[in-house]
Amino acid sequence: ELDVTLNDNRSFKGRLIGSDENTDLALIKIEVDEKLPALPVGNSDDLKVGEWVLAVGNPFNLTSTVTAGIVSAKGRSMPNYTGEFKIESFIQTDAAINSGNSGGGLFNLDGKLIGIVNAKYAAEGVEGLAFAIPIDSAYTVELDLIEYGYVRGVVDHGLEMLDVTES
């Protein structure tokens, strides 16, 4: 079961339209009797390195927390938890990202959504190394999930690559 809670604390039952493991994105639909406000969406291709951005999320169940940072890089590759490169066009930012920020929005200073916060690099001695999926990439995933229920162009061949050892 999926419950979706809005900022005004109203909750709705959600229905999974589809999900994509490669981008760690899911599309959830709720049924409401009114028109809900929509976020203005920007173009992540227009971002410039050095541009200020805001990350909004719910770290540690603190609702709608905002942190600020700059775009450190565009088109960053980052391995997923298996070490494979799944997304090769992350927006890198130094905005503070904590547990619970994933799935939150990355906004430009015009208030337009330009990314979906996805990950941070956490290691001793590492600070301010966070990543977001560009909204242009997320939008492509969304359209495929709506139309097909899966993301086109991703082949699941069922094979896993392993290093061959002498044993």
PDB file of C-alpha atoms in Angstrom:
ATOM      1  CA  GLU A   1       0.000   0.000   0.000  1.00  0.00           C
ATOM      2  CA  LEU A   2       1.126   3.510  -0.758  1.00  0.00           C
ATOM      3  CA  ASP A   3       0.062   6.552   1.222  1.00  0.00           C
ATOM      4  CA  VAL A   4       0.869  10.001  -0.152  1.00  0.00           C
ATOM      5  CA  THR A   5       0.873  12.893   2.308  1.00  0.00           C
ATOM      6  CA  LEU A   6       0.762  16.446   0.996  1.00  0.00           C
ATOM      7  CA  ASN A   7       2.358  19.459   2.694  1.00  0.00           C
ATOM      8  CA  ASP A   8      -1.026  20.363   4.214  1.00  0.00           C
ATOM      9  CA  ASN A   9      -1.026  16.896   5.912  1.00  0.00           C
ATOM     10  CA  ARG A  10      -3.863  15.463   3.807  1.00  0.00           C
ATOM     11  CA  SER A  11      -3.216  11.818   2.917  1.00  0.00           C
ATOM     12  CA  PHE A  12      -4.334   9.882  -0.128  1.00  0.00           C
ATOM     13  CA  LYS A  13      -3.999   6.283  -1.250  1.00  0.00           C
ATOM     14  CA  GLY A  14      -1.465   6.043  -4.028  1.00  0.00           C
ATOM     15  CA  ARG A  15      -1.189   3.611  -6.924  1.00  0.00           C
ATOM     16  CA  LEU A  16       2.139   2.648  -8.474  1.00  0.00           C
ATOM     17  CA  ILE A  17       2.063   3.373 -12.206  1.00  0.00           C
ATOM     18  CA  GLY A  18       5.584   2.087 -12.734  1.00  0.00           C
ATOM     19  CA  SER A  19       9.135   2.215 -11.490  1.00  0.00           C
ATOM     20  CA  ASP A  20      12.599   2.147 -12.964  1.00  0.00           C
ATOM     21  CA  GLU A  21      15.411   0.523 -11.012  1.00  0.00           C
ATOM     22  CA  ASN A  22      18.128   2.059 -13.203  1.00  0.00           C
ATOM     23  CA  THR A  23      17.185   5.622 -12.251  1.00  0.00           C
ATOM     24  CA  ASP A  24      15.653   4.832  -8.840  1.00  0.00           C
ATOM     25  CA  LEU A  25      12.469   6.653  -9.896  1.00  0.00           C
ATOM     26  CA  ALA A  26       8.830   5.665  -9.464  1.00  0.00           C
ATOM     27  CA  LEU A  27       5.597   7.200 -10.701  1.00  0.00           C
ATOM     28  CA  ILE A  28       2.693   7.214  -8.224  1.00  0.00           C
ATOM     29  CA  LYS A  29      -0.849   8.368  -8.955  1.00  0.00           C
ATOM     30  CA  ILE A  30      -3.394   9.684  -6.441  1.00  0.00           C
ATOM     31  CA  GLU A  31      -7.094  10.354  -6.991  1.00  0.00           C
ATOM     32  CA  VAL A  32      -8.311  13.750  -5.785  1.00  0.00           C
ATOM     33  CA  ASP A  33     -11.496  15.736  -6.411  1.00  0.00           C
ATOM     34  CA  GLU A  34      -9.693  19.024  -6.929  1.00  0.00           C
ATOM     35  CA  LYS A  35      -6.929  20.451  -9.038  1.00  0.00           C
ATOM     36  CA  LEU A  36      -3.662  20.383  -7.118  1.00  0.00           C
ATOM     37  CA  PRO A  37      -0.960  23.006  -7.642  1.00  0.00           C
ATOM     38  CA  ALA A  38       1.931  21.942  -9.843  1.00  0.00           C
ATOM     39  CA  LEU A  39       5.586  22.857  -9.570  1.00  0.00           C
ATOM     40  CA  PRO A  40       7.059  24.909 -12.379  1.00  0.00           C
ATOM     41  CA  VAL A  41       9.566  22.737 -14.204  1.00  0.00           C
ATOM     42  CA  GLY A  42      12.837  24.107 -15.544  1.00  0.00           C
ATOM     43  CA  ASN A  43      15.284  22.755 -18.078  1.00  0.00           C
ATOM     44  CA  SER A  44      18.265  21.012 -16.509  1.00  0.00           C
ATOM     45  CA  ASP A  45      20.235  21.430 -19.743  1.00  0.00           C
ATOM     46  CA  ASP A  46      20.208  25.192 -19.096  1.00  0.00           C
ATOM     47  CA  LEU A  47      22.009  24.821 -15.727  1.00  0.00           C
ATOM     48  CA  LYS A  48      25.449  26.332 -15.444  1.00  0.00           C
ATOM     49  CA  VAL A  49      28.264  25.180 -13.184  1.00  0.00           C
ATOM     50  CA  GLY A  50      28.426  27.665 -10.294  1.00  0.00           C
ATOM     51  CA  GLU A  51      24.673  28.378 -10.378  1.00  0.00           C
ATOM     52  CA  TRP A  52      22.933  28.389  -6.991  1.00  0.00           C
ATOM     53  CA  VAL A  53      20.389  25.626  -6.309  1.00  0.00           C
ATOM     54  CA  LEU A  54      18.059  24.658  -3.468  1.00  0.00           C
ATOM     55  CA  ALA A  55      17.453  21.069  -2.306  1.00  0.00           C
ATOM     56  CA  VAL A  56      14.090  20.387  -0.665  1.00  0.00           C
ATOM     57  CA  GLY A  57      13.399  17.168   1.196  1.00  0.00           C
ATOM     58  CA  ASN A  58      12.333  15.527   4.424  1.00  0.00           C
ATOM     59  CA  PRO A  59      15.522  14.452   6.209  1.00  0.00           C
ATOM     60  CA  PHE A  60      14.937  12.694   9.514  1.00  0.00           C
ATOM     61  CA  ASN A  61      11.154  13.321   9.098  1.00  0.00           C
ATOM     62  CA  LEU A  62      11.661  17.096   9.210  1.00  0.00           C
ATOM     63  CA  THR A  63       9.126  18.226   6.613  1.00  0.00           C
ATOM     64  CA  SER A  64      10.165  20.522   3.762  1.00  0.00           C
ATOM     65  CA  THR A  65      13.740  21.208   4.795  1.00  0.00           C
ATOM     66  CA  VAL A  66      15.629  23.487   2.384  1.00  0.00           C
ATOM     67  CA  THR A  67      19.396  23.605   1.896  1.00  0.00           C
ATOM     68  CA  ALA A  68      21.365  25.711  -0.571  1.00  0.00           C
ATOM     69  CA  GLY A  69      24.415  24.976  -2.660  1.00  0.00           C
ATOM     70  CA  ILE A  70      25.920  25.427  -6.075  1.00  0.00           C
ATOM     71  CA  VAL A  71      26.022  23.235  -9.150  1.00  0.00           C
ATOM     72  CA  SER A  72      29.494  21.734  -8.923  1.00  0.00           C
ATOM     73  CA  ALA A  73      29.294  19.758 -12.174  1.00  0.00           C
ATOM     74  CA  LYS A  74      26.920  18.428 -14.805  1.00  0.00           C
ATOM     75  CA  GLY A  75      27.003  15.066 -16.546  1.00  0.00           C
ATOM     76  CA  ARG A  76      28.655  13.264 -13.636  1.00  0.00           C
ATOM     77  CA  SER A  77      28.737   9.471 -13.668  1.00  0.00           C
ATOM     78  CA  MET A  78      28.315   7.630 -10.421  1.00  0.00           C
ATOM     79  CA  PRO A  79      28.165   3.889  -9.712  1.00  0.00           C
ATOM     80  CA  ASN A  80      25.117   2.438  -8.014  1.00  0.00           C
ATOM     81  CA  TYR A  81      25.287   0.122  -5.007  1.00  0.00           C
ATOM     82  CA  THR A  82      26.559  -2.772  -7.182  1.00  0.00           C
ATOM     83  CA  GLY A  83      29.334  -0.642  -8.660  1.00  0.00           C
ATOM     84  CA  GLU A  84      27.674  -0.459 -12.083  1.00  0.00           C
ATOM     85  CA  PHE A  85      27.170   2.884 -13.799  1.00  0.00           C
ATOM     86  CA  LYS A  86      23.414   3.227 -14.207  1.00  0.00           C
ATOM     87  CA  ILE A  87      22.990   6.973 -14.634  1.00  0.00           C
ATOM     88  CA  GLU A  88      25.630   8.928 -16.476  1.00  0.00           C
ATOM     89  CA  SER A  89      24.333  12.469 -16.280  1.00  0.00           C
ATOM     90  CA  PHE A  90      23.985  13.455 -12.631  1.00  0.00           C
ATOM     91  CA  ILE A  91      23.943  17.056 -11.474  1.00  0.00           C
ATOM     92  CA  GLN A  92      26.566  17.367  -8.737  1.00  0.00           C
ATOM     93  CA  THR A  93      25.905  19.892  -5.973  1.00  0.00           C
ATOM     94  CA  ASP A  94      27.351  20.800  -2.607  1.00  0.00           C
ATOM     95  CA  ALA A  95      23.880  21.452  -1.099  1.00  0.00           C
ATOM     96  CA  ALA A  96      23.576  19.553   2.183  1.00  0.00           C
ATOM     97  CA  ILE A  97      21.832  16.231   1.549  1.00  0.00           C
ATOM     98  CA  ASN A  98      20.856  13.927   4.412  1.00  0.00           C
ATOM     99  CA  SER A  99      18.955  10.660   4.807  1.00  0.00           C
ATOM    100  CA  GLY A 100      15.393  11.381   3.721  1.00  0.00           C
ATOM    101  CA  ASN A 101      16.297  13.940   1.048  1.00  0.00           C
ATOM    102  CA  SER A 102      16.270  11.340  -1.749  1.00  0.00           C
ATOM    103  CA  GLY A 103      13.333  11.922  -4.048  1.00  0.00           C
ATOM    104  CA  GLY A 104      13.108  15.574  -3.066  1.00  0.00           C
ATOM    105  CA  GLY A 105      13.420  18.385  -5.546  1.00  0.00           C
ATOM    106  CA  LEU A 106      16.463  20.341  -6.667  1.00  0.00           C
ATOM    107  CA  PHE A 107      15.373  23.853  -7.668  1.00  0.00           C
ATOM    108  CA  ASN A 108      17.008  26.797  -9.394  1.00  0.00           C
ATOM    109  CA  LEU A 109      16.628  30.271  -7.857  1.00  0.00           C
ATOM    110  CA  ASP A 110      13.607  30.928 -10.096  1.00  0.00           C
ATOM    111  CA  GLY A 111      11.795  28.199  -8.113  1.00  0.00           C
ATOM    112  CA  LYS A 112      11.791  25.774 -11.043  1.00  0.00           C
ATOM    113  CA  LEU A 113      12.351  22.053 -10.519  1.00  0.00           C
ATOM    114  CA  ILE A 114      15.578  21.114 -12.289  1.00  0.00           C
ATOM    115  CA  GLY A 115      16.433  17.784 -10.638  1.00  0.00           C
ATOM    116  CA  ILE A 116      15.433  14.959  -8.318  1.00  0.00           C
ATOM    117  CA  VAL A 117      17.817  14.493  -5.384  1.00  0.00           C
ATOM    118  CA  ASN A 118      19.168  10.972  -5.586  1.00  0.00           C
ATOM    119  CA  ALA A 119      22.353  10.358  -3.623  1.00  0.00           C
ATOM    120  CA  LYS A 120      25.272  11.703  -1.683  1.00  0.00           C
ATOM    121  CA  TYR A 121      28.765  10.385  -1.345  1.00  0.00           C
ATOM    122  CA  ALA A 122      29.347   9.613   2.310  1.00  0.00           C
ATOM    123  CA  ALA A 123      32.807   8.744   3.549  1.00  0.00           C
ATOM    124  CA  GLU A 124      35.162   9.976   6.204  1.00  0.00           C
ATOM    125  CA  GLY A 125      36.652  13.277   5.097  1.00  0.00           C
ATOM    126  CA  VAL A 126      34.046  13.865   2.366  1.00  0.00           C
ATOM    127  CA  GLU A 127      31.692  16.857   2.577  1.00  0.00           C
ATOM    128  CA  GLY A 128      29.250  18.365   0.124  1.00  0.00           C
ATOM    129  CA  LEU A 129      29.241  15.710  -2.583  1.00  0.00           C
ATOM    130  CA  ALA A 130      25.595  15.198  -3.562  1.00  0.00           C
ATOM    131  CA  PHE A 131      23.865  14.212  -6.779  1.00  0.00           C
ATOM    132  CA  ALA A 132      20.517  14.770  -8.485  1.00  0.00           C
ATOM    133  CA  ILE A 133      18.917  13.245 -11.556  1.00  0.00           C
ATOM    134  CA  PRO A 134      18.405  16.012 -14.140  1.00  0.00           C
ATOM    135  CA  ILE A 135      14.698  16.770 -14.548  1.00  0.00           C
ATOM    136  CA  ASP A 136      15.016  16.282 -18.321  1.00  0.00           C
ATOM    137  CA  SER A 137      16.092  12.655 -17.720  1.00  0.00           C
ATOM    138  CA  ALA A 138      13.407  12.136 -15.064  1.00  0.00           C
ATOM    139  CA  TYR A 139      10.754  13.478 -17.443  1.00  0.00           C
ATOM    140  CA  THR A 140      11.757  10.944 -20.126  1.00  0.00           C
ATOM    141  CA  VAL A 141      11.401   8.154 -17.541  1.00  0.00           C
ATOM    142  CA  GLU A 142       8.001   9.545 -16.480  1.00  0.00           C
ATOM    143  CA  LEU A 143       6.665   9.596 -20.045  1.00  0.00           C
ATOM    144  CA  ASP A 144       7.778   6.003 -20.675  1.00  0.00           C
ATOM    145  CA  LEU A 145       6.217   4.815 -17.397  1.00  0.00           C
ATOM    146  CA  ILE A 146       2.916   6.509 -18.290  1.00  0.00           C
ATOM    147  CA  GLU A 147       2.793   5.175 -21.847  1.00  0.00           C
ATOM    148  CA  TYR A 148       4.431   1.746 -21.533  1.00  0.00           C
ATOM    149  CA  GLY A 149       4.679   0.903 -17.821  1.00  0.00           C
ATOM    150  CA  TYR A 150       8.449   0.508 -18.208  1.00  0.00           C
ATOM    151  CA  VAL A 151      11.392   2.502 -19.546  1.00  0.00           C
ATOM    152  CA  ARG A 152      12.164   1.780 -23.185  1.00  0.00           C
ATOM    153  CA  GLY A 153      15.686   1.171 -24.407  1.00  0.00           C
ATOM    154  CA  VAL A 154      16.815  -0.683 -21.277  1.00  0.00           C
ATOM    155  CA  VAL A 155      17.456  -4.352 -21.964  1.00  0.00           C
ATOM    156  CA  ASP A 156      17.219  -6.784 -19.056  1.00  0.00           C
ATOM    157  CA  HIS A 157      19.258  -9.645 -20.438  1.00  0.00           C
ATOM    158  CA  GLY A 158      19.470 -11.485 -17.117  1.00  0.00           C
ATOM    159  CA  LEU A 159      23.252 -11.710 -17.300  1.00  0.00           C
ATOM    160  CA  GLU A 160      25.609 -10.595 -14.599  1.00  0.00           C
ATOM    161  CA  MET A 161      29.246  -9.745 -15.261  1.00  0.00           C
ATOM    162  CA  LEU A 162      31.754 -11.262 -12.824  1.00  0.00           C
ATOM    163  CA  ASP A 163      35.531 -11.142 -12.666  1.00  0.00           C
ATOM    164  CA  VAL A 164      36.999 -14.520 -13.578  1.00  0.00           C
ATOM    165  CA  THR A 165      39.490 -15.816 -11.048  1.00  0.00           C
ATOM    166  CA  GLU A 166      41.774 -18.794 -11.226  1.00  0.00           C
ATOM    167  CA  SER A 167      39.550 -20.768  -8.840  1.00  0.00           C
TER     168      SER A 167
END
